[in-house]
Amino acid sequence: MSHILVSDLATATVQMLDRDSQFLSYLLTTQSPGIHRGPLGLSYDVTNHVLCVGSGHNILSVYRYINRHMGLFDTREHCDVLLSSEPFNSRHIPGLTQEKFEKQKEEEKRQREEALRQWEEKQRQGEEEEQKKMGRIYV
């Protein structure tokens, strides 16, 4: 495999670069099976085609090369990524494009903001109810 795999804690991803260090795709993200936190380290066994990804809380996820698909070694789930030994061709790149990854992050941010807005609204309503109760006591 002539690609470079990078563990990026800042984006909580495993990325694939070409031999000139140009970004190709995101292989694994926190939405991938077995990646619960940012990846802290990688090891690739070329003999057995196994990728080991270490992440927070002493978690080690092991992926193996199966019919050109990577799957978690210790479960029956399969990741939606491919590794190819074929010459570089953009349609063979596994994982997410930069655009898809950014859209995914934007959606996560939107969901967090909406959850915060709903929580703040409930807090405000609770405070209003409390004030109404206090007003009834002193009337």
Coordinates of C-alpha atoms in Angstrom, one line a residue:
M1 CA 0.0 0.0 0.0
S2 CA 1.6 3.3 -1.0
H3 CA -0.8 5.4 0.9
I4 CA -0.1 7.1 4.3
L5 CA -2.5 6.6 7.2
V6 CA -2.7 9.4 9.7
S7 CA -4.3 9.4 13.2
D8 CA -5.6 13.0 13.7
L9 CA -6.8 13.7 17.2
A10 CA -7.9 17.2 16.4
T11 CA -10.6 15.9 14.0
A12 CA -11.0 12.5 15.7
T13 CA -10.4 10.7 12.4
V14 CA -8.0 8.3 10.6
Q15 CA -7.1 9.9 7.3
M16 CA -5.5 8.6 4.1
L17 CA -2.9 10.6 2.3
D18 CA -1.1 9.8 -1.0
R19 CA 2.6 9.3 -1.3
D20 CA 3.0 13.1 -1.8
S21 CA 1.1 13.8 1.5
Q22 CA -2.0 15.0 -0.3
F23 CA -5.3 14.4 1.4
L24 CA -7.3 11.6 -0.1
S25 CA -10.1 10.7 2.3
Y26 CA -11.2 10.0 5.9
L27 CA -11.0 6.3 6.5
L28 CA -12.5 6.3 9.9
T29 CA -14.5 8.8 12.0
T30 CA -16.2 8.7 15.3
Q31 CA -19.3 7.4 13.4
S32 CA -17.2 4.3 12.3
P33 CA -17.7 1.1 14.3
G34 CA -15.1 0.9 17.1
I35 CA -14.1 4.6 16.9
H36 CA -15.7 6.1 20.0
R37 CA -13.1 8.8 20.7
G38 CA -10.3 10.4 18.7
P39 CA -7.7 7.9 17.5
L40 CA -4.4 8.2 19.4
G41 CA -2.3 5.9 17.4
L42 CA -2.1 3.5 14.4
S43 CA -0.3 0.4 13.5
Y44 CA -0.7 -1.5 10.2
D45 CA 0.4 -5.1 9.8
V46 CA 1.1 -5.6 6.0
T47 CA 1.4 -9.4 6.4
N48 CA -2.1 -9.9 7.9
H49 CA -3.6 -6.7 6.5
V50 CA -4.6 -5.6 10.0
L51 CA -5.0 -2.0 11.1
C52 CA -4.9 -1.3 14.8
V53 CA -6.4 2.0 16.0
G54 CA -5.8 3.0 19.6
S55 CA -8.2 5.5 21.2
G56 CA -9.2 6.9 24.5
H57 CA -9.9 4.9 27.6
N58 CA -7.4 2.2 26.5
I59 CA -9.6 1.0 23.6
L60 CA -7.9 -0.8 20.8
S61 CA -10.0 -1.4 17.6
V62 CA -8.6 -3.9 15.2
Y63 CA -9.6 -3.8 11.5
R64 CA -8.7 -6.4 8.9
Y65 CA -8.6 -6.6 5.2
I66 CA -11.5 -8.7 4.0
N67 CA -12.5 -8.8 0.3
R68 CA -11.2 -5.2 -0.1
H69 CA -13.4 -4.1 2.8
M70 CA -12.2 -3.2 6.3
G71 CA -14.3 -4.6 9.1
L72 CA -13.9 -4.7 12.8
F73 CA -11.9 -7.8 13.6
D74 CA -13.9 -8.7 16.8
T75 CA -17.4 -8.0 15.6
R76 CA -19.6 -8.8 12.6
E77 CA -20.1 -5.1 11.7
H78 CA -18.3 -3.8 8.6
C79 CA -16.9 -0.4 8.1
D80 CA -18.0 1.5 5.0
V81 CA -14.4 1.9 3.9
L82 CA -12.2 0.2 1.3
L83 CA -8.4 -0.1 1.0
S84 CA -7.2 -0.7 -2.5
S85 CA -3.8 -2.0 -3.7
E86 CA -4.7 -0.8 -7.2
P87 CA -3.0 2.2 -8.7
F88 CA -4.4 5.6 -7.5
N89 CA -7.8 6.4 -8.9
S90 CA -10.1 8.8 -7.1
R91 CA -13.1 6.5 -7.4
H92 CA -11.2 3.8 -5.4
I93 CA -10.6 6.1 -2.4
P94 CA -12.4 4.8 0.7
G95 CA -14.1 6.9 3.4
L96 CA -15.4 10.4 3.4
T97 CA -14.4 13.3 1.3
Q98 CA -13.5 16.6 2.9
E99 CA -16.9 18.0 1.9
K100 CA -18.9 15.1 3.3
F101 CA -16.9 15.2 6.5
E102 CA -17.5 18.9 6.9
K103 CA -21.3 18.4 6.3
Q104 CA -21.3 15.7 8.9
K105 CA -19.6 18.0 11.4
E106 CA -22.0 20.8 10.6
E107 CA -25.0 18.5 11.2
E108 CA -23.5 17.4 14.5
K109 CA -23.0 21.1 15.5
R110 CA -26.5 22.0 14.5
Q111 CA -27.9 19.1 16.6
R112 CA -25.8 20.1 19.6
E113 CA -27.0 23.7 19.2
E114 CA -30.7 22.6 18.9
A115 CA -30.3 20.4 22.0
L116 CA -28.8 23.3 23.9
R117 CA -31.6 25.7 22.7
Q118 CA -34.3 23.2 23.9
W119 CA -32.6 22.7 27.3
E120 CA -32.4 26.5 27.8
E121 CA -36.1 26.8 26.9
K122 CA -37.0 24.2 29.5
Q123 CA -34.8 26.0 32.0
R124 CA -36.6 29.3 31.2
Q125 CA -40.0 27.7 31.5
G126 CA -39.1 26.1 34.8
E127 CA -37.9 29.5 36.2
E128 CA -41.2 31.1 35.0
E129 CA -43.2 28.4 36.8
E130 CA -41.1 28.8 39.9
Q131 CA -41.8 32.6 39.8
K132 CA -45.5 32.0 39.4
K133 CA -45.5 29.7 42.4
M134 CA -43.6 32.2 44.4
G135 CA -46.0 34.9 43.4
R136 CA -49.0 32.8 44.6
I137 CA -47.4 32.2 48.0
Y138 CA -46.9 35.9 48.7
V139 CA -50.3 37.1 47.3

